[in-house]
């Protein structure tokens, strides 16, 4: 066993070689990875607090007067009415459809990152076809006036609660399954020896069943496509009630639609992201994919739909043009930075990759890109994401703070994520990472942080 920046940890998570059961044993016994999110207490609190917060927030947004003080009145809600079997069936059917879409024999079969045991998994990158099928389904429902559109808006809290229940059920099943897989199939959290932390972070890195990669199939499809469908339902209901869709709501839906279609168009780019390469599949990702993303990220559209019916938020045309420009700036940074890094990682020997300034790490053929967007700041893709998020919330005007939760939350999330990713990169690459930080001193905002 070699020493590594992890202390006594064997470096085989980054060394490409065959694992022996002896290695597994050593790794299991020796590795005590640093616990993220405050360890057991933090993971336990987040598992309880995030779902409660989500339900309260969705209920708040659904009010005609979404002031924060209105949260106090949410106590008067009949708790029994929050869970309905009907909503659960809809959410469950949606989840199963998004998983089954992975099996549609269409799209590119793309190899993922080499795993610690030397194997390489292949992924069916056909999420775009799922989006197209969902959009056709929405169009049909709209044309034939199927009640599901009104149902989604009228029962959005119940659907959010059902999604939370489903994410708990899924996480429990994933946890049980992870107890019988080989140690080499576990993520770092799987080695913590801590049940609460393992449940929250996810123990198994790449759970696969019936030919479906569960983590990959859940990463974008149910959440992102569900988010867009809720936005579209908000537009449809708004049009029905008022005879028009405000420019703000149109902008938010179109911009978020582009963001979502883009993610599915470039679906293979997620193969080099932290969620796919490092995280296990547990409550954090399951809850994020099934409940948090669709029901929280649609907040601006839900707010604008309600505002249009009760307290219209007219914004000047010049301001809307400025928001479109802000969104385009964010989108260009986000997309081109993600593509630059993904191409650099997936084709390290191509002419475009070798022509870019980079730092050798000594780990396999991985170099650190310090050119283009990645020579400007260390997380340019996060910056683009944050800029887009603000453009959506600014379209909601300045009367209420509720629709601003998403961009501020995203700032906190991505700042924590940047710190976490940098700790992990320092462990992986040691002095090469330090050199990169000297070369590119700012993390997200040039000149500031
Ligand atoms: P990244 O896609 O930036 O992936 C981080 C990994 O990239 C690092 O661990 C490292 O992995 C590699 N890397 C980092 N710097 C370099 C470099 N200079 N050269 C080469 N490789 C490098 O981050 P995330 O996975 O966190 O995010 C992916 C996208 O998803 C982002 O655009 C983010 O904005 C978005 N996102 C959105 C969220 C939302 O809720 N809206 C939530 C989370 C993410 P290695 O060296 O091992 O290859």
GROMACS .gro file of N, CA and C in nm, residues 32-99:
model
  204
   32UNK      N    1  -1.067   0.660   0.629
   32UNK     CA    2  -1.169   0.733   0.705
   32UNK      C    3  -1.178   0.869   0.637
   33UNK      N    4  -1.253   0.878   0.526
   33UNK     CA    5  -1.256   1.004   0.454
   33UNK      C    6  -1.316   1.115   0.539
   34UNK      N    7  -1.275   1.236   0.510
   34UNK     CA    8  -1.330   1.350   0.584
   34UNK      C    9  -1.480   1.358   0.553
   35UNK      N   10  -1.560   1.371   0.659
   35UNK     CA   11  -1.704   1.375   0.636
   35UNK      C   12  -1.746   1.516   0.596
   36UNK      N   13  -1.822   1.524   0.487
   36UNK     CA   14  -1.869   1.654   0.437
   36UNK      C   15  -2.000   1.692   0.507
   37UNK      N   16  -2.043   1.815   0.488
   37UNK     CA   17  -2.172   1.864   0.538
   37UNK      C   18  -2.191   1.847   0.688
   38UNK      N   19  -2.082   1.856   0.763
   38UNK     CA   20  -2.095   1.845   0.909
   38UNK      C   21  -2.112   1.702   0.958
   39UNK      N   22  -2.075   1.605   0.876
   39UNK     CA   23  -2.075   1.465   0.920
   39UNK      C   24  -2.215   1.413   0.953
   40UNK      N   25  -2.222   1.328   1.055
   40UNK     CA   26  -2.348   1.261   1.089
   40UNK      C   27  -2.458   1.361   1.123
   41UNK      N   28  -2.423   1.459   1.207
   41UNK     CA   29  -2.526   1.554   1.252
   41UNK      C   30  -2.575   1.637   1.134
   42UNK      N   31  -2.481   1.686   1.054
   42UNK     CA   32  -2.517   1.768   0.937
   42UNK      C   33  -2.603   1.689   0.839
   43UNK      N   34  -2.559   1.567   0.810
   43UNK     CA   35  -2.634   1.484   0.713
   43UNK      C   36  -2.774   1.454   0.766
   44UNK      N   37  -2.782   1.423   0.898
   44UNK     CA   38  -2.912   1.392   0.958
   44UNK      C   39  -3.005   1.513   0.953
   45UNK      N   40  -2.949   1.630   0.988
   45UNK     CA   41  -3.032   1.751   0.989
   45UNK      C   42  -3.080   1.786   0.848
   46UNK      N   43  -2.988   1.774   0.750
   46UNK     CA   44  -3.026   1.809   0.612
   46UNK      C   45  -3.134   1.714   0.561
   47UNK      N   46  -3.126   1.587   0.601
   47UNK     CA   47  -3.225   1.489   0.554
   47UNK      C   48  -3.366   1.527   0.603
   48UNK      N   49  -3.373   1.589   0.719
   48UNK     CA   50  -3.504   1.628   0.773
   48UNK      C   51  -3.541   1.770   0.727
   49UNK      N   52  -3.443   1.861   0.734
   49UNK     CA   53  -3.475   2.002   0.713
   49UNK      C   54  -3.505   2.036   0.566
   50UNK      N   55  -3.430   1.977   0.473
   50UNK     CA   56  -3.450   2.016   0.332
   50UNK      C   57  -3.591   1.982   0.283
   51UNK      N   58  -3.642   1.860   0.310
   51UNK     CA   59  -3.780   1.833   0.266
   51UNK      C   60  -3.882   1.925   0.332
   52UNK      N   61  -3.864   1.954   0.463
   52UNK     CA   62  -3.960   2.043   0.530
   52UNK      C   63  -3.957   2.182   0.467
   53UNK      N   64  -3.835   2.229   0.443
   53UNK     CA   65  -3.822   2.361   0.383
   53UNK      C   66  -3.890   2.364   0.246
   54UNK      N   67  -3.866   2.258   0.166
   54UNK     CA   68  -3.920   2.256   0.030
   54UNK      C   69  -4.073   2.265   0.032
   55UNK      N   70  -4.135   2.188   0.121
   55UNK     CA   71  -4.282   2.189   0.127
   55UNK      C   72  -4.331   2.329   0.166
   56UNK      N   73  -4.265   2.389   0.266
   56UNK     CA   74  -4.308   2.522   0.311
   56UNK      C   75  -4.289   2.625   0.200
   57UNK      N   76  -4.179   2.614   0.127
   57UNK     CA   77  -4.150   2.712   0.022
   57UNK      C   78  -4.248   2.700  -0.095
   58UNK      N   79  -4.276   2.575  -0.135
   58UNK     CA   80  -4.370   2.556  -0.248
   58UNK      C   81  -4.508   2.608  -0.206
   59UNK      N   82  -4.547   2.580  -0.080
   59UNK     CA   83  -4.677   2.628  -0.032
   59UNK      C   84  -4.680   2.781  -0.028
   60UNK      N   85  -4.569   2.840   0.011
   60UNK     CA   86  -4.561   2.986   0.018
   60UNK      C   87  -4.575   3.048  -0.121
   61UNK      N   88  -4.503   2.991  -0.218
   61UNK     CA   89  -4.506   3.047  -0.354
   61UNK      C   90  -4.644   3.040  -0.415
   62UNK      N   91  -4.720   2.941  -0.368
   62UNK     CA   92  -4.852   2.917  -0.425
   62UNK      C   93  -4.954   3.018  -0.374
   63UNK      N   94  -4.914   3.094  -0.274
   63UNK     CA   95  -5.007   3.193  -0.217
   63UNK      C   96  -5.013   3.316  -0.307
   64UNK      N   97  -5.125   3.387  -0.298
   64UNK     CA   98  -5.138   3.507  -0.381
   64UNK      C   99  -5.048   3.619  -0.327
   65UNK      N  100  -5.017   3.610  -0.196
   65UNK     CA  101  -4.931   3.713  -0.137
   65UNK      C  102  -4.810   3.643  -0.072
   66UNK      N  103  -4.708   3.608  -0.154
   66UNK     CA  104  -4.600   3.525  -0.100
   66UNK      C  105  -4.497   3.602  -0.017
   67UNK      N  106  -4.544   3.671   0.089
   67UNK     CA  107  -4.449   3.737   0.177
   67UNK      C  108  -4.396   3.634   0.276
   68UNK      N  109  -4.275   3.655   0.323
   68UNK     CA  110  -4.215   3.557   0.412
   68UNK      C  111  -4.296   3.542   0.542
   69UNK      N  112  -4.362   3.651   0.583
   69UNK     CA  113  -4.440   3.642   0.707
   69UNK      C  114  -4.558   3.545   0.690
   70UNK      N  115  -4.596   3.521   0.563
   70UNK     CA  116  -4.709   3.429   0.539
   70UNK      C  117  -4.675   3.287   0.580
   71UNK      N  118  -4.544   3.259   0.596
   71UNK     CA  119  -4.504   3.124   0.637
   71UNK      C  120  -4.573   3.087   0.769
   72UNK      N  121  -4.593   3.189   0.855
   72UNK     CA  122  -4.657   3.163   0.984
   72UNK      C  123  -4.795   3.099   0.965
   73UNK      N  124  -4.867   3.141   0.859
   73UNK     CA  125  -5.002   3.087   0.838
   73UNK      C  126  -5.000   2.945   0.784
   74UNK      N  127  -4.883   2.901   0.735
   74UNK     CA  128  -4.876   2.767   0.678
   74UNK      C  129  -4.905   2.662   0.785
   75UNK      N  130  -4.889   2.702   0.912
   75UNK     CA  131  -4.918   2.608   1.021
   75UNK      C  132  -5.064   2.564   1.020
   76UNK      N  133  -5.149   2.651   0.962
   76UNK     CA  134  -5.292   2.619   0.962
   76UNK      C  135  -5.329   2.517   0.854
   77UNK      N  136  -5.230   2.477   0.773
   77UNK     CA  137  -5.257   2.381   0.665
   77UNK      C  138  -5.290   2.244   0.725
   78UNK      N  139  -5.390   2.177   0.665
   78UNK     CA  140  -5.428   2.043   0.709
   78UNK      C  141  -5.320   1.946   0.659
   79UNK      N  142  -5.240   1.894   0.753
   79UNK     CA  143  -5.125   1.812   0.714
   79UNK      C  144  -5.167   1.687   0.637
   80UNK      N  145  -5.285   1.633   0.672
   80UNK     CA  146  -5.329   1.508   0.607
   80UNK      C  147  -5.354   1.531   0.458
   81UNK      N  148  -5.391   1.653   0.422
   81UNK     CA  149  -5.423   1.680   0.281
   81UNK      C  150  -5.296   1.691   0.196
   82UNK      N  151  -5.181   1.695   0.261
   82UNK     CA  152  -5.056   1.714   0.185
   82UNK      C  153  -5.013   1.589   0.109
   83UNK      N  154  -5.050   1.472   0.162
   83UNK     CA  155  -5.013   1.350   0.089
   83UNK      C  156  -5.138   1.289   0.028
   84UNK      N  157  -5.138   1.275  -0.104
   84UNK     CA  158  -5.251   1.205  -0.168
   84UNK      C  159  -5.194   1.092  -0.252
   85UNK      N  160  -5.269   0.983  -0.256
   85UNK     CA  161  -5.225   0.865  -0.330
   85UNK      C  162  -5.218   0.897  -0.480
   86UNK      N  163  -5.312   0.980  -0.525
   86UNK     CA  164  -5.319   1.019  -0.666
   86UNK      C  165  -5.188   1.089  -0.708
   87UNK      N  166  -5.147   1.185  -0.625
   87UNK     CA  167  -5.022   1.258  -0.656
   87UNK      C  168  -4.904   1.161  -0.656
   88UNK      N  169  -4.905   1.068  -0.561
   88UNK     CA  170  -4.793   0.973  -0.554
   88UNK      C  171  -4.788   0.887  -0.680
   89UNK      N  172  -4.906   0.843  -0.728
   89UNK     CA  173  -4.908   0.760  -0.850
   89UNK      C  174  -4.853   0.836  -0.969
   90UNK      N  175  -4.890   0.964  -0.980
   90UNK     CA  176  -4.842   1.045  -1.093
   90UNK      C  177  -4.689   1.059  -1.087
   91UNK      N  178  -4.640   1.091  -0.968
   91UNK     CA  179  -4.496   1.109  -0.951
   91UNK      C  180  -4.421   0.978  -0.977
   92UNK      N  181  -4.479   0.868  -0.930
   92UNK     CA  182  -4.415   0.737  -0.948
   92UNK      C  183  -4.412   0.701  -1.097
   93UNK      N  184  -4.523   0.725  -1.167
   93UNK     CA  185  -4.529   0.695  -1.312
   93UNK      C  186  -4.424   0.779  -1.387
   94UNK      N  187  -4.412   0.904  -1.346
   94UNK     CA  188  -4.314   0.995  -1.409
   94UNK      C  189  -4.171   0.942  -1.389
   95UNK      N  190  -4.145   0.898  -1.267
   95UNK     CA  191  -4.012   0.845  -1.233
   95UNK      C  192  -3.982   0.720  -1.317
   96UNK      N  193  -4.080   0.629  -1.327
   96UNK     CA  194  -4.058   0.505  -1.402
   96UNK      C  195  -4.036   0.538  -1.551
   97UNK      N  196  -4.115   0.632  -1.605
   97UNK     CA  197  -4.096   0.670  -1.747
   97UNK      C  198  -3.956   0.725  -1.769
   98UNK      N  199  -3.908   0.807  -1.675
   98UNK     CA  200  -3.775   0.866  -1.697
   98UNK      C  201  -3.667   0.758  -1.690
   99UNK      N  202  -3.687   0.657  -1.605
   99UNK     CA  203  -3.589   0.548  -1.601
   99UNK      C  204  -3.594   0.466  -1.729
   0.00000   0.00000   0.00000
